[in-house]
XYZ file of C-alpha atoms in Angstrom:
663
model
C 120.382 19.434 14.516
C 123.159 19.576 16.850
C 121.057 21.792 19.580
C 118.045 19.949 18.837
C 118.077 18.399 22.557
C 117.793 21.321 24.278
C 115.056 22.574 22.266
C 112.888 19.482 22.740
C 113.843 19.551 26.468
C 112.016 22.898 26.240
C 108.728 20.818 26.323
C 110.106 18.183 28.551
C 110.546 20.489 31.229
C 107.137 22.427 30.363
C 105.191 19.205 30.216
C 106.585 17.714 33.484
C 106.118 20.710 35.296
C 102.385 21.516 34.448
C 101.697 18.146 35.001
C 103.636 18.041 38.537
C 101.560 21.411 39.215
C 98.532 19.932 38.360
C 98.883 16.674 40.097
C 97.186 15.406 37.086
C 97.883 14.622 33.423
C 100.539 12.161 31.119
C 103.616 13.099 31.039
C 105.089 10.038 28.929
C 104.065 10.811 25.871
C 105.374 14.570 25.795
C 108.553 13.498 26.827
C 109.206 10.771 24.758
C 107.889 12.452 21.566
C 109.715 15.922 22.022
C 112.302 15.093 19.679
C 109.696 13.681 16.865
C 107.970 17.271 17.859
C 111.095 19.580 17.437
C 112.177 17.832 14.332
C 108.927 18.353 12.611
C 107.616 21.864 14.210
C 110.711 23.791 13.841
C 112.052 22.232 10.084
C 109.158 21.449 8.033
C 105.453 22.553 10.138
C 104.269 25.180 7.508
C 102.024 27.739 10.015
C 101.372 31.013 10.734
C 100.894 31.611 15.037
C 99.065 34.854 14.273
C 96.531 33.583 12.449
C 95.761 29.388 13.326
C 93.147 29.674 10.737
C 95.124 30.424 7.500
C 93.373 27.707 5.299
C 96.903 26.596 3.090
C 98.357 25.924 7.005
C 99.488 22.409 7.689
C 97.582 20.507 10.232
C 99.124 18.703 13.385
C 96.490 16.434 14.693
C 97.590 15.082 18.140
C 95.466 11.648 18.138
C 97.056 10.693 21.472
C 95.296 13.237 23.344
C 96.211 12.284 26.485
C 99.926 13.726 26.083
C 98.051 17.075 25.589
C 101.145 19.389 27.399
C 103.370 18.600 23.792
C 100.896 20.270 21.365
C 100.590 23.157 24.570
C 103.858 23.208 24.746
C 104.336 23.684 20.976
C 101.690 26.378 20.747
C 103.675 28.364 23.532
C 107.064 27.964 21.979
C 105.990 28.641 18.706
C 104.396 32.287 19.257
C 100.492 30.978 19.446
C 98.568 33.520 22.085
C 98.987 30.634 24.940
C 100.631 32.201 27.439
C 103.154 30.454 30.225
C 99.959 31.519 32.774
C 98.327 29.025 30.588
C 100.754 26.402 31.010
C 100.753 27.043 34.536
C 96.795 26.539 34.629
C 97.002 23.672 32.774
C 94.032 21.306 33.523
C 92.342 23.890 35.565
C 88.874 25.820 34.973
C 88.559 27.575 32.099
C 91.739 27.589 31.115
C 93.403 27.220 27.525
C 95.026 24.018 28.401
C 92.402 21.360 29.280
C 93.223 17.971 29.999
C 92.520 16.909 26.614
C 92.962 19.313 23.051
C 89.631 20.663 22.740
C 89.171 23.194 19.895
C 88.199 26.287 20.601
C 89.409 26.727 23.493
C 93.123 26.692 22.394
C 94.485 28.397 19.463
C 96.106 26.363 17.138
C 94.260 23.161 18.372
C 92.646 21.388 15.200
C 90.249 18.998 17.078
C 89.664 17.617 20.179
C 90.706 14.939 20.972
C 91.345 11.815 23.525
C 88.994 8.919 22.391
C 91.634 7.246 20.922
C 92.105 6.764 17.077
C 89.568 9.317 16.391
C 92.316 11.987 15.767
C 93.594 9.721 13.570
C 90.390 9.640 11.597
C 89.610 13.450 11.531
C 93.092 13.644 10.150
C 92.152 11.175 7.384
C 89.004 13.224 6.762
C 91.249 16.510 6.543
C 93.418 15.148 4.085
C 90.772 13.989 1.959
C 89.102 17.306 2.555
C 92.682 18.676 1.011
C 92.994 16.000 -1.633
C 89.291 17.029 -2.681
C 89.303 21.283 -2.379
C 92.575 21.340 -4.047
C 90.821 18.998 -7.253
C 88.141 21.756 -7.616
C 89.988 25.100 -6.906
C 93.602 24.619 -7.837
C 94.205 25.498 -11.583
C 98.045 24.841 -14.173
C 100.350 27.034 -11.888
C 97.963 27.941 -9.139
C 98.492 25.495 -6.091
C 96.466 27.358 -3.952
C 95.554 24.341 -1.396
C 98.727 22.490 -1.101
C 99.900 21.147 2.048
C 100.394 18.238 4.537
C 98.239 16.861 7.331
C 100.719 15.770 10.502
C 99.767 12.994 12.826
C 101.035 11.556 15.907
C 99.622 8.694 17.253
C 100.229 5.730 19.869
C 99.873 2.449 20.214
C 96.274 3.078 21.698
C 95.094 4.560 19.138
C 96.158 1.624 16.931
C 94.496 -0.799 18.906
C 91.184 1.212 18.170
C 89.222 -0.101 15.299
C 88.485 2.690 13.975
C 92.202 3.029 13.061
C 91.836 -0.002 11.081
C 88.527 1.401 9.055
C 90.176 5.085 8.192
C 93.715 3.863 7.603
C 92.380 1.101 5.192
C 90.305 4.066 3.009
C 93.076 6.363 3.452
C 95.347 3.961 1.462
C 92.561 3.209 -0.935
C 92.195 6.829 -1.995
C 96.105 7.639 -1.850
C 96.029 10.491 0.383
C 100.017 11.316 -0.247
C 99.933 14.282 1.976
C 98.965 12.577 5.190
C 101.663 11.420 7.327
C 101.535 9.396 10.584
C 104.166 9.380 13.349
C 103.547 6.290 15.383
C 104.971 6.552 18.961
C 105.811 2.678 18.788
C 107.297 2.651 22.417
C 105.170 -0.303 23.604
C 103.463 1.014 27.078
C 100.475 1.685 27.679
C 98.319 2.370 30.926
C 98.614 -1.684 31.651
C 102.172 -1.758 30.808
C 103.693 -3.343 28.242
C 101.856 -3.913 25.463
C 103.189 -7.180 24.332
C 100.918 -9.364 26.417
C 98.034 -7.894 24.685
C 99.167 -6.776 21.354
C 101.844 -8.042 19.174
C 100.582 -7.805 15.357
C 103.282 -6.003 12.643
C 101.936 -2.643 12.853
C 104.324 -1.475 9.182
C 103.521 -4.721 8.339
C 99.408 -3.709 8.301
C 99.912 -0.376 7.306
C 101.697 -1.766 3.713
C 98.207 -3.769 3.479
C 96.540 -0.759 3.508
C 98.538 0.876 0.770
C 100.601 2.776 3.058
C 104.469 3.669 2.378
C 106.452 2.882 5.840
C 109.352 4.226 7.033
C 110.642 1.592 9.537
C 112.213 1.452 12.732
C 113.106 5.384 13.055
C 115.084 6.387 16.027
C 112.785 8.718 17.552
C 115.083 10.526 19.626
C 117.897 10.857 16.558
C 117.111 14.379 15.134
C 118.745 13.610 11.801
C 117.393 10.140 11.484
C 113.685 11.621 11.866
C 114.265 14.390 9.628
C 115.691 11.951 6.471
C 112.407 9.832 7.350
C 109.775 13.128 6.739
C 112.008 14.152 3.746
C 111.525 10.579 2.365
C 107.856 11.063 3.170
C 107.588 14.257 1.341
C 108.864 12.337 -1.402
C 106.156 9.660 -1.837
C 103.090 11.687 -3.662
C 100.575 8.898 -4.057
C 100.481 6.839 -0.416
C 100.014 8.033 2.966
C 102.876 7.477 4.883
C 103.462 5.743 8.310
C 106.670 6.359 10.077
C 107.388 4.330 12.918
C 109.178 5.674 15.505
C 110.865 3.875 18.317
C 110.858 5.572 21.094
C 111.302 5.751 24.949
C 108.265 6.572 26.923
C 109.275 9.407 29.803
C 112.680 9.462 27.584
C 114.816 11.491 30.106
C 113.387 10.314 33.739
C 115.965 8.121 35.069
C 113.850 5.854 37.125
C 110.356 5.833 35.372
C 111.304 5.848 31.617
C 109.794 2.976 29.232
C 107.764 1.722 32.189
C 103.599 2.513 32.481
C 104.953 4.566 35.562
C 105.333 7.829 33.695
C 102.252 7.597 31.497
C 99.503 8.759 33.533
C 100.732 10.413 36.369
C 103.020 13.177 37.869
C 106.912 12.089 38.009
C 107.075 13.747 41.736
C 109.594 16.298 42.694
C 112.209 14.234 43.636
C 112.123 12.527 40.340
C 112.112 15.983 38.420
C 114.654 16.972 39.931
C 116.768 13.968 38.656
C 115.295 14.809 35.241
C 116.907 18.242 35.415
C 120.068 16.374 35.969
C 119.585 14.190 33.323
C 119.083 16.029 30.111
C 120.892 18.897 31.154
C 118.677 21.634 32.279
C 119.231 23.607 35.306
C 116.386 26.158 34.852
C 113.685 26.598 37.606
C 110.146 25.170 36.585
C 108.452 26.981 33.982
C 111.199 28.872 32.748
C 112.674 28.709 29.411
C 115.893 30.247 28.405
C 115.371 33.219 25.857
C 117.788 31.672 23.376
C 115.122 28.960 23.449
C 112.362 30.690 22.912
C 113.573 32.748 19.862
C 114.952 29.071 18.228
C 111.243 27.880 18.558
C 109.310 31.298 17.802
C 107.726 30.754 14.298
C 105.453 34.364 14.159
C 108.004 35.505 11.282
C 108.426 32.695 9.533
C 104.628 31.663 9.452
C 103.822 35.555 8.511
C 106.488 35.493 5.360
C 104.853 31.911 4.621
C 101.563 32.956 4.784
C 102.495 36.496 2.894
C 103.868 34.491 0.029
C 100.294 32.410 -0.497
C 98.747 35.737 -0.318
C 100.643 37.320 -2.839
C 99.968 33.721 -4.961
C 96.516 34.328 -4.274
C 96.272 37.868 -5.313
C 97.280 36.400 -8.750
C 95.005 33.599 -8.391
C 91.908 35.814 -7.862
C 92.503 38.011 -10.950
C 93.119 35.167 -13.028
C 90.048 33.487 -11.840
C 88.049 35.399 -10.000
C 84.878 33.492 -9.646
C 87.032 30.931 -8.418
C 88.173 32.580 -5.546
C 84.752 34.513 -4.620
C 83.499 30.731 -4.480
C 86.660 29.436 -2.383
C 86.463 32.586 0.163
C 82.799 31.996 0.353
C 82.862 28.341 1.230
C 86.070 28.680 3.776
C 84.334 31.283 5.894
C 81.394 29.013 5.762
C 78.830 31.539 4.177
C 75.508 30.225 2.020
C 75.254 31.196 -1.328
C 73.672 34.717 -1.578
C 70.618 32.658 -3.380
C 69.863 30.359 -0.920
C 66.876 31.500 0.925
C 64.670 31.957 -1.839
C 65.743 29.137 -3.908
C 64.802 26.837 -0.998
C 62.002 29.147 -0.683
C 60.900 28.050 -4.129
C 62.027 24.210 -3.695
C 59.700 23.807 -0.356
C 56.793 25.419 -2.436
C 57.340 22.845 -5.431
C 57.257 20.243 -3.032
C 54.340 21.462 -0.991
C 52.342 21.217 -4.638
C 53.413 18.261 -5.759
C 51.783 16.570 -2.087
C 53.684 13.030 -2.890
C 52.941 9.909 -0.498
C 56.331 8.263 -0.397
C 58.791 7.272 2.446
C 60.847 9.799 4.140
C 63.840 8.371 3.026
C 62.362 9.413 -0.284
C 61.564 12.491 0.824
C 65.243 12.865 1.878
C 66.428 12.259 -1.631
C 63.482 14.740 -3.077
C 64.888 17.299 -0.646
C 68.897 16.440 -1.471
C 68.075 17.193 -5.328
C 66.586 20.616 -4.293
C 69.866 21.772 -2.002
C 72.544 19.748 -3.817
C 72.595 22.389 -6.763
C 72.928 25.021 -4.293
C 75.487 23.562 -2.221
C 78.845 22.867 -4.346
C 80.301 22.184 -0.358
C 77.919 19.372 0.523
C 79.588 16.460 0.265
C 77.744 13.236 0.941
C 78.486 9.460 1.727
C 76.953 6.398 2.728
C 78.425 3.178 4.476
C 77.584 0.861 2.202
C 74.065 1.676 1.974
C 73.306 4.055 -0.438
C 70.721 2.699 -2.451
C 68.664 2.232 1.241
C 69.689 5.428 2.673
C 68.767 7.567 -0.605
C 71.878 9.825 -0.117
C 72.666 9.730 -3.715
C 71.278 13.201 -5.487
C 70.963 13.668 -9.535
C 74.304 15.565 -8.776
C 76.507 13.092 -6.873
C 79.597 12.271 -8.471
C 82.069 9.977 -6.637
C 85.411 10.850 -5.134
C 88.516 8.325 -5.894
C 91.974 8.133 -5.855
C 92.196 8.719 -9.416
C 89.228 12.285 -9.350
C 89.065 13.625 -6.012
C 86.769 16.490 -7.550
C 83.467 14.374 -6.701
C 80.955 15.252 -4.050
C 80.183 11.559 -3.063
C 82.675 9.172 -0.717
C 81.859 5.254 -0.500
C 82.524 4.618 2.813
C 82.653 1.273 2.860
C 81.234 -0.662 5.923
C 82.655 1.612 8.524
C 79.940 3.713 10.000
C 82.511 5.033 12.972
C 85.464 5.497 10.339
C 82.952 8.058 8.176
C 81.620 9.446 11.109
C 84.933 10.876 12.300
C 86.079 11.360 8.755
C 83.248 13.820 8.868
C 83.810 15.648 11.940
C 87.652 15.619 10.160
C 86.357 17.174 6.743
C 83.876 19.819 8.554
C 86.967 21.124 10.822
C 88.896 21.811 7.773
C 86.222 24.113 6.306
C 85.084 24.607 2.607
C 82.685 21.412 2.887
C 79.242 20.377 4.521
C 79.850 16.654 4.913
C 76.774 14.243 5.390
C 76.307 10.550 5.177
C 74.126 7.676 5.761
C 73.622 4.554 7.584
C 70.512 2.520 9.278
C 69.433 4.593 12.754
C 70.187 1.511 14.482
C 73.679 1.227 13.251
C 74.476 4.815 14.809
C 75.562 2.541 17.829
C 78.409 2.019 16.009
C 79.322 5.841 15.628
C 78.211 6.759 18.945
C 81.457 8.457 20.198
C 82.052 9.834 16.676
C 78.044 11.407 16.863
C 78.794 12.881 20.444
C 82.387 14.443 19.412
C 80.614 16.415 16.906
C 78.434 17.444 19.128
C 81.087 18.513 21.884
C 83.008 20.221 18.757
C 80.052 21.699 17.108
C 80.753 20.803 13.845
C 78.779 21.075 10.999
C 78.198 17.328 10.308
C 74.969 16.182 9.246
C 74.170 12.523 10.376
C 71.587 10.748 8.163
C 69.658 7.844 9.443
C 67.237 5.824 7.642
C 64.805 3.073 8.660
C 64.207 4.323 11.852
C 62.185 2.505 13.937
C 60.160 -1.039 13.874
C 58.469 0.154 10.730
C 61.561 -1.145 8.550
C 59.409 -4.737 9.029
C 61.257 -8.059 8.214
C 64.986 -7.415 9.162
C 63.768 -8.203 12.737
C 65.106 -6.561 15.948
C 68.764 -6.125 15.154
C 67.726 -3.686 12.538
C 64.485 -2.031 14.259
C 65.011 0.776 16.304
C 63.703 1.227 19.241
C 66.217 3.562 21.888
C 67.953 5.369 19.888
C 65.775 8.499 18.819
C 65.530 9.165 22.563
C 69.596 8.257 22.787
C 70.702 10.667 20.160
C 68.532 13.278 21.882
C 69.564 13.407 24.859
C 73.695 14.242 23.531
C 73.858 18.233 23.795
C 73.626 19.829 20.661
C 73.097 17.359 18.362
C 69.536 18.446 16.572
C 67.833 15.025 16.137
C 65.020 15.508 12.995
C 62.379 13.087 12.211
C 60.136 14.558 9.651
C 57.055 13.010 8.718
C 56.732 13.862 5.080
C 58.165 16.021 1.937
C 57.665 19.408 3.632
C 58.923 18.385 7.143
C 62.107 16.349 5.345
C 62.541 19.558 2.972
C 62.510 21.492 6.009
C 64.756 19.550 8.193
C 67.584 19.863 5.550
C 67.320 23.464 4.764
C 67.494 23.698 8.946
C 69.781 21.698 9.451
C 72.425 23.710 6.916
C 71.028 26.766 8.361
C 71.840 26.223 11.894
C 75.472 24.951 11.046
C 75.721 22.515 13.930
C 75.884 18.812 13.981
C 71.903 17.595 13.000
C 70.996 13.744 13.070
C 68.323 13.592 10.248
C 66.199 10.153 10.603
C 64.042 8.820 7.919
C 61.661 5.880 7.558
C 61.516 2.786 4.948
C 57.880 3.196 4.849
C 55.506 4.947 2.800
C 53.909 7.878 4.811
C 51.025 10.201 3.627
C 51.230 13.857 2.593
C 49.778 16.266 4.720
C 48.108 19.600 3.934
C 49.134 22.723 5.989
C 48.553 26.550 5.891
C 51.758 28.503 5.336
C 51.876 29.774 8.700
C 51.765 26.056 9.996
C 55.299 25.667 7.144
C 56.735 28.541 8.591
C 56.344 26.819 12.303
C 57.978 23.787 11.224
C 61.239 25.820 11.431
C 60.271 26.152 15.332
C 60.231 22.385 15.960
C 57.060 21.588 16.909
C 53.795 23.416 15.762
C 50.028 22.784 15.961
C 48.919 20.889 13.078
C 45.441 20.206 13.740
C 42.937 21.915 15.966
C 39.733 21.791 17.456
C 37.486 24.663 17.901
C 37.682 26.170 21.082
C 40.652 25.327 23.720
C 42.078 22.031 24.094
C 40.978 19.551 26.529
C 43.884 16.455 24.856
C 47.182 17.305 23.303
C 48.929 14.811 21.206
C 51.828 15.060 19.722
C 53.915 12.674 17.600
C 56.740 12.455 15.115
C 57.708 10.892 11.895
C 55.194 8.143 10.667
C 53.107 8.569 13.643
C 51.834 11.575 12.758
C 49.661 10.656 9.868
C 47.762 8.224 12.323
C 47.655 10.576 14.949
C 45.998 13.063 12.603
C 43.248 10.707 12.054
C 42.302 9.873 15.282
C 42.310 13.560 16.353
C 39.827 14.120 13.161
C 37.592 11.107 15.025
C 38.167 12.569 18.056
C 37.176 15.754 16.671
C 34.354 13.952 15.414
C 32.794 12.466 18.586
C 32.809 15.999 20.273
C 36.229 15.943 22.089
C 38.483 19.228 21.851
C 42.006 18.007 20.615
C 45.350 19.374 19.328
C 47.740 17.307 17.151
C 51.305 18.836 17.669
C 53.421 17.636 14.597
C 57.313 17.621 16.421
C 59.807 16.896 13.787
C 62.781 18.319 16.065
C 62.425 18.544 20.085
C 65.948 19.807 20.356
C 64.904 23.019 18.344
C 61.150 23.556 19.759
C 63.384 23.423 23.231
C 65.130 26.208 22.210
C 62.089 28.731 21.296
C 61.185 30.940 24.066
C 58.561 30.426 26.323
C 55.780 32.158 24.875
C 55.796 29.970 21.994
C 56.433 26.891 23.852
C 53.249 27.352 25.874
C 51.031 28.891 23.211
C 51.617 24.234 22.097
C 51.611 23.001 25.116
C 49.572 25.670 27.684
C 50.500 24.173 31.132
C 46.649 23.820 32.126
C 46.150 20.961 29.839
C 47.467 18.395 31.574
C 45.784 15.267 29.458
C 48.363 14.610 26.572
C 49.476 11.730 24.421
C 52.687 11.437 22.874
C 52.623 9.322 20.089
C 56.444 7.693 18.477
C 57.961 4.477 17.537
C 60.130 4.380 20.238
C 60.938 4.152 23.916
C 58.143 6.228 25.869
C 60.471 7.852 28.872
C 61.925 10.626 26.691
C 57.980 11.823 26.174
C 57.578 12.183 29.972
C 59.362 15.808 29.938
C 56.375 16.908 27.450
C 53.081 14.462 29.269
C 54.145 14.498 32.478
C 53.615 11.862 34.906
C 49.748 11.828 34.250
C 50.285 11.628 30.455
C 50.220 9.306 28.445
C 52.773 7.490 25.833
C 51.793 5.100 22.054
C 55.341 3.840 21.922
C 57.383 0.671 22.471
C 59.890 0.081 25.047
C 60.442 -4.070 24.319
C 62.637 -4.898 21.309
C 60.560 -5.349 17.793
C 60.412 -8.479 15.952
C 60.879 -9.895 11.962
C 57.402 -9.406 10.010
C 56.432 -6.731 7.464
C 56.006 -3.480 8.637
C 52.421 -2.874 8.613
C 51.990 -5.949 10.567
C 54.581 -5.233 13.632
C 52.995 -1.468 13.855
C 49.179 -2.736 14.134
C 50.797 -5.493 16.483
C 52.729 -2.988 18.771
C 49.867 -0.872 18.773
C 50.626 2.315 16.298
C 46.857 2.433 15.014
C 44.577 4.868 14.861
C 42.030 2.845 17.226
C 44.778 2.541 19.724
C 45.416 6.381 20.082
C 41.628 7.032 20.323
C 41.189 4.259 23.252
C 44.112 5.699 25.178
C 42.674 9.159 24.526
C 39.644 8.467 25.715
C 41.051 6.998 29.462
C 42.354 10.648 29.931
C 39.423 12.837 28.556
């Protein structure tokens, strides 16, 4: 450890130089945590720079993502595909070194971090995924899945409420391979945190059921190494290593102050840093012997080769398990998926059940669940209301992590971010439930799912004023439109058992994040042709058509499809040429080619009405300014659901009345 400083100083120099060249960024965290990073990455981290996706690698999460140059320096120095030119292009357009770490942009970055606390939450999800996958696939003498999840987190992460949600749950699940390094430097952007952050973090984590290593000198390599060894000895608790560090360490005039947090040091101060840390080199220059001391290509390949040999023995002894593990890690669907889901869809269609769509979702889960052992569900303390438990569900517990259902408790934000971590980890397709209105609690995690394109499936029930007596605090008004405005998030609102089954089937197949929204109240079953059923996969389709070219088009979703269909039938009997489009997923519909979209919504038919129990503005892109929307632009009320639907105009009579104005 005698030479640790010079290796850590390579991180400091690259970080301050990159931030200075970009004239933007956060040098304080990389400079302050460089010593911790050096000990972890050079002495303990199990990884292979030549294969960043090796399944049994340790996961490293920089939750305080503003310190991104720390991880970029580490990846560059250890041999990942991240050149010095990319370091020099820090924060520039199309570089591999964006302002905050982004998964998919930079080899070796495990998750996108920046919104504080979410990286920590992702890591809890990853650590739980590791424990679950190990329980499902490891066998005596074959620890195929066996690695750590390491996290760097700062004061900001600890202040965020999500850290409470997920760290409490991590303690309950006894995630012994989760190790968090708390950068306890007492400084945030606004200055010394003692003015607004005075809790005892070690005591807090001890109350969660964590092992805590207190008062570790974050600039003493030996002390850091001993703390990590202590954490490794603990197998039944996650560990918090409380590292006392100095932000911007090495900067004579700015270290230990907020001045080094989020701004370049300046050329003069950088010159002083080079003197202070004994780094007599030009900007962006790292001596060859330092590169050699950091490079992990050979050691990483050795680790993976040893694991490959072990896996070959496992494969010989447990061929079926090995094939299944490979399939799940690769994200391939089972060979019988298409046929089995088509058969299930046919059965559901033939049964013609008239149930709430939340119940229809449960029926769909019972159809797809046996086909997908990678499906892992959960709910934020609303399992019975969300209908997220299916007949094959089995609770995941600290003692038995081999199950497929997680009781998250009332932790909507933490739940959603943990799901993202599980999806990124691989081998699982996570889904979870809460009321649609409470998606607000989880909004940023849902946004991050869309940004990262994780295969996270968010189940939201009680999707409108139709839930009734709970009142406006629980009744969704703006939520559907708000979710639809998130890029890359597929928002489904099916109208019956058939559409619900297809919403689940499509969400699994698309491998992108989805929000599946369902009703509390019952809905009718709707008869369809086989072609109509196939067209549901396109997000929108013609459900009813009068003879001749339409003079009026009605678009409806979810619980409002039934009343819209009845309105169309009555208008048809009145001699009006009307078309009804059911649009369970506008996001998928928008992905279709122009020919298909024009076949449903011909531009020469301007008389259009959208019907949905949500805000009206979203539907203007389909009905135009001269069209109409039967919706709700105010908060709901407490009353039985059927009373509310009538009160706010969601009736056959009102739809017909509004239609007659247009034609």
